[in-house]
Amino acid sequence: MSGSEPGPLDPRGPVLAVTMWAGTWLGIQGRPEALAGCAAAGALTLVWSRGRRLAGAVGMLLLCCLLTAGLRSAVTHAGPVPDWARERAVVEVEAVVGPGRLSTATRWGAFWSAPARLESVRGRGQHWALGQQVRLVASGEAAPVWSRLVPGSRVHATVRLEPAEPQEPVGAVARAREPPQLVAEPGWVDQGVHRVREGLRQAVAGLPAEPRSIVPALVVGDTARVGPELQERFRVTGLTHLMAVSGANLTLLLASLLWLARRLGARGWWLRGIAVVGVAGFVVLCHSEPSVLRAAAMGAVGLAALGWGGRAQGLRYLSWAVIGLLMLDPWLASSAGFALSVVASAGIIAFARSWTDALAGWLPRGLAEALAVPLAAQVATQPIVSALSGQLSLVGVLANVAAGPLVGPTTVLGFGCAALGWLLPGPAVALGWLAGWGAQALCWIAALGAALPAAAIAWPATPSGIAVLIGLGAATYLVLGRLLRHRWLIMSLAAVLVLVLARPWAVPGWPPPDWQVVQCDVGQGSASVVAVEPGAAIVVDTGPEPVALERCLAALGVRRVPLLVVTHFHADHIGGVPALAGREVAAVLESTGRPGADQVAGQLPGAQPIAAAPGLALQVGRVRVVVVSTLPASTAAWGDAEESSAENDSSVVTRIDTGRIVVLATGDIETAGQAAALASGQPLAADVLIVPHHGSARQSPELFAAAAAQVALIGVGENSYGHPSGTALRELGQAGSAIYRTDTQGSVAVTRTDAGLQVTTERPG
């Protein structure tokens, strides 16, 4: 980086890029009223723009984006495959499978998803040869089998087609109903990429579990081995971007290649050629997905802007990159990852150079640059991150600053490891060992940051809340450049921030001092807490990971858990069990003998297992817990494998009476499980209902009527399942229940007062 002063900004590029983005986003939504309104606005702009070239360009671009994006969306969602998907047809397909992702941190266990191109479809007496793009998914025991396919493989399988969302770049979702039958091996390019990626995995296989999973994630975005707890630590500390293919990866790769090429004597067009080869190799190695193309463009923009141009030139490059990417893939307009990449690049281009110059007055320039770049990206992207998560990461800036100097060397060593892994395993293992030290340090930073009591605080994901963050970010950009020049001031501010993080951050009024029931905000999952006595509470399910549950229990002051109720063993209900390991769990009420029971027992070795059975009554202090129903898994009605209806319907349903409040906790029961509860003969009337299955559409109005709950609590987070459904919300309203949900209101507490039930939410929503 040079220390040149930033030049004047030309607004034309950013204005056209924003116009392209808005028009493309509206075009792919498929909403006639939005299209008509935007088309009218574009036409009026054209009429008004006489003599105003920028306004005329905006109007013309808006109309063109609406037309092209709308047509591409219409073509994608038209034809026999989308028609069959609306009928949920079961068909036989031959498909070329793209790069997939396997996750075990889902509510039904293992889940695999990949883009695929349908070469032929046979069903309902018809046979079509086509090139329709679909999203192919498999779950349960089938997921690991599908995940072993090399990208580019041609397979035959029976699938069930389902409609895709209008804003998805696929014509349907194809849910696998059987293992794949290999028809043809992938081509030599796909085979070579697979060998390189597999060589990277093998080279780091001897590392401890956490760095072993982080090195491939840093280099090529391979997160298959990253566990849910580690993912949550990186999310809380604002380091998730390190585990995704981003422009930073490419910038580091190109910077390393060009540095080496210069040392070997390359100059002029040779350097440009090496850069082009580096970009092409990066795209191929990372499977040429839209996110990879986005990362390649953002990385090239960042390198060009920071290396060869000023701020104005960099924003011009960025604007044209945005326009070009949206022309290639209009569905990027609705991608949160695309928005984060663009905004982070804009922040780096606009401020990283001047902030580096300020820090270089009292730090080595290389270290100053390593600190300034992630700091600029963090401040720029915080409004988007908070809008997505409903949280403000106080530790994010410090974590990114601490991680900044480690990311570059670790990623470059990882690229070297990948390059040598399939040719020279010995040197590759040595490079992997060195990269592992950096990755381990990143894991320690994430663990330390996530453990701080005030690592993240709830923040309203409302227009006004996000506007406040945007204002704070703008103010930060205005003053930080001056502040960074003063060593002792910055060190004092950092010390103050550390002290703030070390103390629990109490949201005003949260939690209420006499809370009796709390639905914790644990993301897409469920965890409920019922007070027994000061410092002790019954916990019903634990959510998908321990960090969020730990934060909730710490805020509530829960030190002992005399009873843990495990409704069923899906990951979004038992993933947070490690948060209870130090809280004296006395007993676990569960369906013993099920897959997952051993996992819970292994994490809570001192807890007494209690087999749930209909009618079983337990007295926990002054609280009475009665098992209403639990279906044996063998008799629960199986639906599709991806829904795991049998496990859902076998959830342990309990009625918990504290003497002041009655709670009906229902797990994930669907129609069969709800019918069993209604037929149990046990009383179902309750003050508070933990709504079944995160508010899915599979509900029984009779259960809501029988419970007649004043308050309905829905444990839910960001998800693609449509939770909570409009059907469930409507039926709860008809039953007279006031609805509270953790995705919009954070944790929810219910208290009995002389005036009746009082509900306190962690954040407005």
PDB file of N, CA, C and O in Angstrom, residues 398-454:
ATOM      1  N   LEU A 398     -12.260  -6.880  18.112  1.00  0.00           N
ATOM      2  CA  LEU A 398     -11.032  -7.376  18.738  1.00  0.00           C
ATOM      3  C   LEU A 398     -10.616  -8.722  18.167  1.00  0.00           C
ATOM      4  O   LEU A 398      -9.427  -8.965  17.918  1.00  0.00           O
ATOM      5  N   ALA A 399     -11.599  -9.622  17.952  1.00  0.00           N
ATOM      6  CA  ALA A 399     -11.272 -10.950  17.422  1.00  0.00           C
ATOM      7  C   ALA A 399     -10.679 -10.843  16.020  1.00  0.00           C
ATOM      8  O   ALA A 399      -9.699 -11.530  15.692  1.00  0.00           O
ATOM      9  N   ASN A 400     -11.258  -9.987  15.183  1.00  0.00           N
ATOM     10  CA  ASN A 400     -10.729  -9.826  13.831  1.00  0.00           C
ATOM     11  C   ASN A 400      -9.359  -9.174  13.834  1.00  0.00           C
ATOM     12  O   ASN A 400      -8.488  -9.526  13.032  1.00  0.00           O
ATOM     13  N   VAL A 401      -9.163  -8.221  14.736  1.00  0.00           N
ATOM     14  CA  VAL A 401      -7.845  -7.594  14.842  1.00  0.00           C
ATOM     15  C   VAL A 401      -6.805  -8.609  15.293  1.00  0.00           C
ATOM     16  O   VAL A 401      -5.687  -8.671  14.767  1.00  0.00           O
ATOM     17  N   ALA A 402      -7.172  -9.436  16.288  1.00  0.00           N
ATOM     18  CA  ALA A 402      -6.228 -10.448  16.767  1.00  0.00           C
ATOM     19  C   ALA A 402      -5.965 -11.516  15.715  1.00  0.00           C
ATOM     20  O   ALA A 402      -4.838 -12.020  15.577  1.00  0.00           O
ATOM     21  N   ALA A 403      -7.010 -11.864  14.945  1.00  0.00           N
ATOM     22  CA  ALA A 403      -6.857 -12.922  13.942  1.00  0.00           C
ATOM     23  C   ALA A 403      -6.170 -12.432  12.679  1.00  0.00           C
ATOM     24  O   ALA A 403      -5.576 -13.232  11.947  1.00  0.00           O
ATOM     25  N   GLY A 404      -6.259 -11.120  12.411  1.00  0.00           N
ATOM     26  CA  GLY A 404      -5.742 -10.581  11.155  1.00  0.00           C
ATOM     27  C   GLY A 404      -4.328 -11.017  10.811  1.00  0.00           C
ATOM     28  O   GLY A 404      -4.078 -11.532   9.710  1.00  0.00           O
ATOM     29  N   PRO A 405      -3.342 -10.848  11.710  1.00  0.00           N
ATOM     30  CA  PRO A 405      -1.975 -11.244  11.356  1.00  0.00           C
ATOM     31  C   PRO A 405      -1.798 -12.747  11.146  1.00  0.00           C
ATOM     32  O   PRO A 405      -0.804 -13.167  10.545  1.00  0.00           O
ATOM     33  N   LEU A 406      -2.727 -13.574  11.638  1.00  0.00           N
ATOM     34  CA  LEU A 406      -2.597 -15.027  11.505  1.00  0.00           C
ATOM     35  C   LEU A 406      -3.204 -15.559  10.214  1.00  0.00           C
ATOM     36  O   LEU A 406      -2.780 -16.596   9.703  1.00  0.00           O
ATOM     37  N   VAL A 407      -4.223 -14.851   9.701  1.00  0.00           N
ATOM     38  CA  VAL A 407      -4.985 -15.375   8.572  1.00  0.00           C
ATOM     39  C   VAL A 407      -4.113 -15.515   7.334  1.00  0.00           C
ATOM     40  O   VAL A 407      -4.139 -16.540   6.642  1.00  0.00           O
ATOM     41  N   GLY A 408      -3.329 -14.473   7.035  1.00  0.00           N
ATOM     42  CA  GLY A 408      -2.511 -14.499   5.821  1.00  0.00           C
ATOM     43  C   GLY A 408      -1.532 -15.658   5.791  1.00  0.00           C
ATOM     44  O   GLY A 408      -1.568 -16.490   4.868  1.00  0.00           O
ATOM     45  N   PRO A 409      -0.625 -15.763   6.769  1.00  0.00           N
ATOM     46  CA  PRO A 409       0.330 -16.882   6.736  1.00  0.00           C
ATOM     47  C   PRO A 409      -0.341 -18.256   6.750  1.00  0.00           C
ATOM     48  O   PRO A 409       0.095 -19.163   6.052  1.00  0.00           O
ATOM     49  N   THR A 410      -1.407 -18.395   7.539  1.00  0.00           N
ATOM     50  CA  THR A 410      -2.074 -19.695   7.610  1.00  0.00           C
ATOM     51  C   THR A 410      -2.694 -20.070   6.274  1.00  0.00           C
ATOM     52  O   THR A 410      -2.580 -21.214   5.817  1.00  0.00           O
ATOM     53  N   THR A 411      -3.344 -19.106   5.619  1.00  0.00           N
ATOM     54  CA  THR A 411      -3.976 -19.392   4.331  1.00  0.00           C
ATOM     55  C   THR A 411      -2.941 -19.684   3.261  1.00  0.00           C
ATOM     56  O   THR A 411      -3.099 -20.612   2.463  1.00  0.00           O
ATOM     57  N   VAL A 412      -1.860 -18.902   3.230  1.00  0.00           N
ATOM     58  CA  VAL A 412      -0.815 -19.134   2.227  1.00  0.00           C
ATOM     59  C   VAL A 412      -0.162 -20.502   2.428  1.00  0.00           C
ATOM     60  O   VAL A 412       0.073 -21.249   1.472  1.00  0.00           O
ATOM     61  N   LEU A 413       0.130 -20.854   3.680  1.00  0.00           N
ATOM     62  CA  LEU A 413       0.683 -22.193   3.951  1.00  0.00           C
ATOM     63  C   LEU A 413      -0.299 -23.281   3.541  1.00  0.00           C
ATOM     64  O   LEU A 413       0.092 -24.331   3.023  1.00  0.00           O
ATOM     65  N   GLY A 414      -1.591 -23.024   3.762  1.00  0.00           N
ATOM     66  CA  GLY A 414      -2.599 -23.991   3.343  1.00  0.00           C
ATOM     67  C   GLY A 414      -2.646 -24.159   1.842  1.00  0.00           C
ATOM     68  O   GLY A 414      -2.799 -25.289   1.334  1.00  0.00           O
ATOM     69  N   PHE A 415      -2.528 -23.057   1.087  1.00  0.00           N
ATOM     70  CA  PHE A 415      -2.483 -23.170  -0.372  1.00  0.00           C
ATOM     71  C   PHE A 415      -1.264 -23.982  -0.815  1.00  0.00           C
ATOM     72  O   PHE A 415      -1.345 -24.809  -1.726  1.00  0.00           O
ATOM     73  N   GLY A 416      -0.122 -23.731  -0.168  1.00  0.00           N
ATOM     74  CA  GLY A 416       1.064 -24.526  -0.493  1.00  0.00           C
ATOM     75  C   GLY A 416       0.859 -25.996  -0.188  1.00  0.00           C
ATOM     76  O   GLY A 416       1.278 -26.876  -0.951  1.00  0.00           O
ATOM     77  N   CYS A 417       0.189 -26.267   0.923  1.00  0.00           N
ATOM     78  CA  CYS A 417      -0.126 -27.646   1.300  1.00  0.00           C
ATOM     79  C   CYS A 417      -1.011 -28.307   0.246  1.00  0.00           C
ATOM     80  O   CYS A 417      -0.790 -29.457  -0.140  1.00  0.00           O
ATOM     81  N   ALA A 418      -2.021 -27.569  -0.243  1.00  0.00           N
ATOM     82  CA  ALA A 418      -2.912 -28.111  -1.268  1.00  0.00           C
ATOM     83  C   ALA A 418      -2.167 -28.370  -2.566  1.00  0.00           C
ATOM     84  O   ALA A 418      -2.401 -29.368  -3.258  1.00  0.00           O
ATOM     85  N   ALA A 419      -1.245 -27.450  -2.924  1.00  0.00           N
ATOM     86  CA  ALA A 419      -0.516 -27.593  -4.178  1.00  0.00           C
ATOM     87  C   ALA A 419       0.406 -28.809  -4.167  1.00  0.00           C
ATOM     88  O   ALA A 419       0.614 -29.454  -5.207  1.00  0.00           O
ATOM     89  N   LEU A 420       0.959 -29.134  -3.002  1.00  0.00           N
ATOM     90  CA  LEU A 420       1.926 -30.234  -2.922  1.00  0.00           C
ATOM     91  C   LEU A 420       1.319 -31.553  -2.472  1.00  0.00           C
ATOM     92  O   LEU A 420       1.954 -32.598  -2.604  1.00  0.00           O
ATOM     93  N   GLY A 421       0.110 -31.502  -1.928  1.00  0.00           N
ATOM     94  CA  GLY A 421      -0.449 -32.674  -1.260  1.00  0.00           C
ATOM     95  C   GLY A 421      -0.507 -33.917  -2.110  1.00  0.00           C
ATOM     96  O   GLY A 421      -0.238 -35.020  -1.630  1.00  0.00           O
ATOM     97  N   TRP A 422      -0.873 -33.781  -3.413  1.00  0.00           N
ATOM     98  CA  TRP A 422      -1.033 -34.980  -4.235  1.00  0.00           C
ATOM     99  C   TRP A 422       0.247 -35.357  -4.965  1.00  0.00           C
ATOM    100  O   TRP A 422       0.325 -36.420  -5.577  1.00  0.00           O
ATOM    101  N   LEU A 423       1.292 -34.483  -4.894  1.00  0.00           N
ATOM    102  CA  LEU A 423       2.557 -34.789  -5.557  1.00  0.00           C
ATOM    103  C   LEU A 423       3.650 -35.150  -4.559  1.00  0.00           C
ATOM    104  O   LEU A 423       4.367 -36.143  -4.736  1.00  0.00           O
ATOM    105  N   LEU A 424       3.779 -34.340  -3.506  1.00  0.00           N
ATOM    106  CA  LEU A 424       4.846 -34.510  -2.517  1.00  0.00           C
ATOM    107  C   LEU A 424       4.232 -34.533  -1.123  1.00  0.00           C
ATOM    108  O   LEU A 424       4.198 -33.520  -0.422  1.00  0.00           O
ATOM    109  N   PRO A 425       3.725 -35.684  -0.694  1.00  0.00           N
ATOM    110  CA  PRO A 425       3.016 -35.747   0.591  1.00  0.00           C
ATOM    111  C   PRO A 425       3.860 -35.309   1.779  1.00  0.00           C
ATOM    112  O   PRO A 425       3.346 -34.681   2.702  1.00  0.00           O
ATOM    113  N   GLY A 426       5.161 -35.616   1.769  1.00  0.00           N
ATOM    114  CA  GLY A 426       6.006 -35.259   2.904  1.00  0.00           C
ATOM    115  C   GLY A 426       6.087 -33.765   3.137  1.00  0.00           C
ATOM    116  O   GLY A 426       5.749 -33.270   4.228  1.00  0.00           O
ATOM    117  N   PRO A 427       6.542 -32.985   2.135  1.00  0.00           N
ATOM    118  CA  PRO A 427       6.548 -31.528   2.321  1.00  0.00           C
ATOM    119  C   PRO A 427       5.162 -30.959   2.595  1.00  0.00           C
ATOM    120  O   PRO A 427       5.028 -29.974   3.333  1.00  0.00           O
ATOM    121  N   ALA A 428       4.116 -31.561   1.999  1.00  0.00           N
ATOM    122  CA  ALA A 428       2.753 -31.072   2.238  1.00  0.00           C
ATOM    123  C   ALA A 428       2.372 -31.225   3.708  1.00  0.00           C
ATOM    124  O   ALA A 428       1.738 -30.340   4.292  1.00  0.00           O
ATOM    125  N   VAL A 429       2.744 -32.350   4.314  1.00  0.00           N
ATOM    126  CA  VAL A 429       2.451 -32.561   5.734  1.00  0.00           C
ATOM    127  C   VAL A 429       3.178 -31.516   6.586  1.00  0.00           C
ATOM    128  O   VAL A 429       2.624 -30.990   7.558  1.00  0.00           O
ATOM    129  N   ALA A 430       4.430 -31.183   6.205  1.00  0.00           N
ATOM    130  CA  ALA A 430       5.176 -30.169   6.951  1.00  0.00           C
ATOM    131  C   ALA A 430       4.490 -28.812   6.859  1.00  0.00           C
ATOM    132  O   ALA A 430       4.334 -28.107   7.871  1.00  0.00           O
ATOM    133  N   LEU A 431       4.059 -28.432   5.643  1.00  0.00           N
ATOM    134  CA  LEU A 431       3.343 -27.172   5.489  1.00  0.00           C
ATOM    135  C   LEU A 431       2.013 -27.205   6.248  1.00  0.00           C
ATOM    136  O   LEU A 431       1.596 -26.210   6.841  1.00  0.00           O
ATOM    137  N   GLY A 432       1.336 -28.363   6.206  1.00  0.00           N
ATOM    138  CA  GLY A 432       0.082 -28.501   6.935  1.00  0.00           C
ATOM    139  C   GLY A 432       0.281 -28.362   8.429  1.00  0.00           C
ATOM    140  O   GLY A 432      -0.564 -27.783   9.130  1.00  0.00           O
ATOM    141  N   TRP A 433       1.397 -28.873   8.926  1.00  0.00           N
ATOM    142  CA  TRP A 433       1.696 -28.751  10.356  1.00  0.00           C
ATOM    143  C   TRP A 433       1.893 -27.288  10.735  1.00  0.00           C
ATOM    144  O   TRP A 433       1.381 -26.820  11.763  1.00  0.00           O
ATOM    145  N   LEU A 434       2.608 -26.531   9.882  1.00  0.00           N
ATOM    146  CA  LEU A 434       2.806 -25.107  10.139  1.00  0.00           C
ATOM    147  C   LEU A 434       1.479 -24.345  10.061  1.00  0.00           C
ATOM    148  O   LEU A 434       1.189 -23.488  10.898  1.00  0.00           O
ATOM    149  N   ALA A 435       0.665 -24.670   9.034  1.00  0.00           N
ATOM    150  CA  ALA A 435      -0.647 -24.017   8.915  1.00  0.00           C
ATOM    151  C   ALA A 435      -1.524 -24.358  10.109  1.00  0.00           C
ATOM    152  O   ALA A 435      -2.335 -23.538  10.558  1.00  0.00           O
ATOM    153  N   GLY A 436      -1.366 -25.573  10.638  1.00  0.00           N
ATOM    154  CA  GLY A 436      -2.159 -25.997  11.787  1.00  0.00           C
ATOM    155  C   GLY A 436      -1.914 -25.151  13.013  1.00  0.00           C
ATOM    156  O   GLY A 436      -2.834 -24.923  13.814  1.00  0.00           O
ATOM    157  N   TRP A 437      -0.662 -24.645  13.188  1.00  0.00           N
ATOM    158  CA  TRP A 437      -0.394 -23.775  14.336  1.00  0.00           C
ATOM    159  C   TRP A 437      -1.206 -22.487  14.228  1.00  0.00           C
ATOM    160  O   TRP A 437      -1.792 -22.017  15.216  1.00  0.00           O
ATOM    161  N   GLY A 438      -1.236 -21.903  13.022  1.00  0.00           N
ATOM    162  CA  GLY A 438      -2.039 -20.698  12.837  1.00  0.00           C
ATOM    163  C   GLY A 438      -3.518 -20.967  13.023  1.00  0.00           C
ATOM    164  O   GLY A 438      -4.238 -20.171  13.642  1.00  0.00           O
ATOM    165  N   ALA A 439      -3.996 -22.108  12.494  1.00  0.00           N
ATOM    166  CA  ALA A 439      -5.410 -22.462  12.632  1.00  0.00           C
ATOM    167  C   ALA A 439      -5.767 -22.702  14.095  1.00  0.00           C
ATOM    168  O   ALA A 439      -6.858 -22.319  14.552  1.00  0.00           O
ATOM    169  N   GLN A 440      -4.850 -23.329  14.842  1.00  0.00           N
ATOM    170  CA  GLN A 440      -5.110 -23.553  16.267  1.00  0.00           C
ATOM    171  C   GLN A 440      -5.217 -22.228  17.016  1.00  0.00           C
ATOM    172  O   GLN A 440      -6.080 -22.049  17.888  1.00  0.00           O
ATOM    173  N   ALA A 441      -4.366 -21.277  16.650  1.00  0.00           N
ATOM    174  CA  ALA A 441      -4.448 -19.961  17.292  1.00  0.00           C
ATOM    175  C   ALA A 441      -5.781 -19.286  16.983  1.00  0.00           C
ATOM    176  O   ALA A 441      -6.381 -18.648  17.852  1.00  0.00           O
ATOM    177  N   LEU A 442      -6.272 -19.429  15.753  1.00  0.00           N
ATOM    178  CA  LEU A 442      -7.582 -18.870  15.401  1.00  0.00           C
ATOM    179  C   LEU A 442      -8.681 -19.523  16.233  1.00  0.00           C
ATOM    180  O   LEU A 442      -9.621 -18.849  16.677  1.00  0.00           O
ATOM    181  N   CYS A 443      -8.590 -20.824  16.442  1.00  0.00           N
ATOM    182  CA  CYS A 443      -9.580 -21.529  17.275  1.00  0.00           C
ATOM    183  C   CYS A 443      -9.528 -21.027  18.714  1.00  0.00           C
ATOM    184  O   CYS A 443     -10.570 -20.879  19.369  1.00  0.00           O
ATOM    185  N   TRP A 444      -8.314 -20.780  19.221  1.00  0.00           N
ATOM    186  CA  TRP A 444      -8.200 -20.250  20.594  1.00  0.00           C
ATOM    187  C   TRP A 444      -8.809 -18.857  20.691  1.00  0.00           C
ATOM    188  O   TRP A 444      -9.482 -18.526  21.680  1.00  0.00           O
ATOM    189  N   ILE A 445      -8.579 -18.017  19.684  1.00  0.00           N
ATOM    190  CA  ILE A 445      -9.165 -16.670  19.683  1.00  0.00           C
ATOM    191  C   ILE A 445     -10.687 -16.764  19.694  1.00  0.00           C
ATOM    192  O   ILE A 445     -11.368 -16.057  20.445  1.00  0.00           O
ATOM    193  N   ALA A 446     -11.246 -17.659  18.845  1.00  0.00           N
ATOM    194  CA  ALA A 446     -12.702 -17.821  18.793  1.00  0.00           C
ATOM    195  C   ALA A 446     -13.240 -18.339  20.116  1.00  0.00           C
ATOM    196  O   ALA A 446     -14.287 -17.877  20.603  1.00  0.00           O
ATOM    197  N   ALA A 447     -12.547 -19.310  20.721  1.00  0.00           N
ATOM    198  CA  ALA A 447     -13.013 -19.869  21.994  1.00  0.00           C
ATOM    199  C   ALA A 447     -12.959 -18.829  23.106  1.00  0.00           C
ATOM    200  O   ALA A 447     -13.899 -18.694  23.904  1.00  0.00           O
ATOM    201  N   LEU A 448     -11.854 -18.072  23.168  1.00  0.00           N
ATOM    202  CA  LEU A 448     -11.720 -17.050  24.206  1.00  0.00           C
ATOM    203  C   LEU A 448     -12.761 -15.957  24.017  1.00  0.00           C
ATOM    204  O   LEU A 448     -13.417 -15.524  24.972  1.00  0.00           O
ATOM    205  N   GLY A 449     -12.949 -15.518  22.774  1.00  0.00           N
ATOM    206  CA  GLY A 449     -13.927 -14.459  22.515  1.00  0.00           C
ATOM    207  C   GLY A 449     -15.339 -14.894  22.833  1.00  0.00           C
ATOM    208  O   GLY A 449     -16.117 -14.135  23.444  1.00  0.00           O
ATOM    209  N   ALA A 450     -15.703 -16.121  22.431  1.00  0.00           N
ATOM    210  CA  ALA A 450     -17.062 -16.603  22.679  1.00  0.00           C
ATOM    211  C   ALA A 450     -17.330 -16.813  24.160  1.00  0.00           C
ATOM    212  O   ALA A 450     -18.482 -16.751  24.600  1.00  0.00           O
ATOM    213  N   ALA A 451     -16.270 -17.077  24.931  1.00  0.00           N
ATOM    214  CA  ALA A 451     -16.447 -17.326  26.365  1.00  0.00           C
ATOM    215  C   ALA A 451     -16.657 -16.041  27.157  1.00  0.00           C
ATOM    216  O   ALA A 451     -17.103 -16.089  28.305  1.00  0.00           O
ATOM    217  N   LEU A 452     -16.336 -14.894  26.571  1.00  0.00           N
ATOM    218  CA  LEU A 452     -16.523 -13.639  27.288  1.00  0.00           C
ATOM    219  C   LEU A 452     -18.008 -13.385  27.519  1.00  0.00           C
ATOM    220  O   LEU A 452     -18.820 -13.559  26.606  1.00  0.00           O
ATOM    221  N   PRO A 453     -18.406 -12.966  28.701  1.00  0.00           N
ATOM    222  CA  PRO A 453     -19.835 -12.810  29.009  1.00  0.00           C
ATOM    223  C   PRO A 453     -20.570 -11.867  28.070  1.00  0.00           C
ATOM    224  O   PRO A 453     -21.744 -12.064  27.781  1.00  0.00           O
ATOM    225  N   ALA A 454     -19.895 -10.827  27.589  1.00  0.00           N
ATOM    226  CA  ALA A 454     -20.566  -9.842  26.733  1.00  0.00           C
ATOM    227  C   ALA A 454     -20.094  -9.950  25.290  1.00  0.00           C
ATOM    228  O   ALA A 454     -20.047  -8.957  24.575  1.00  0.00           O
TER     229      ALA A 454
END
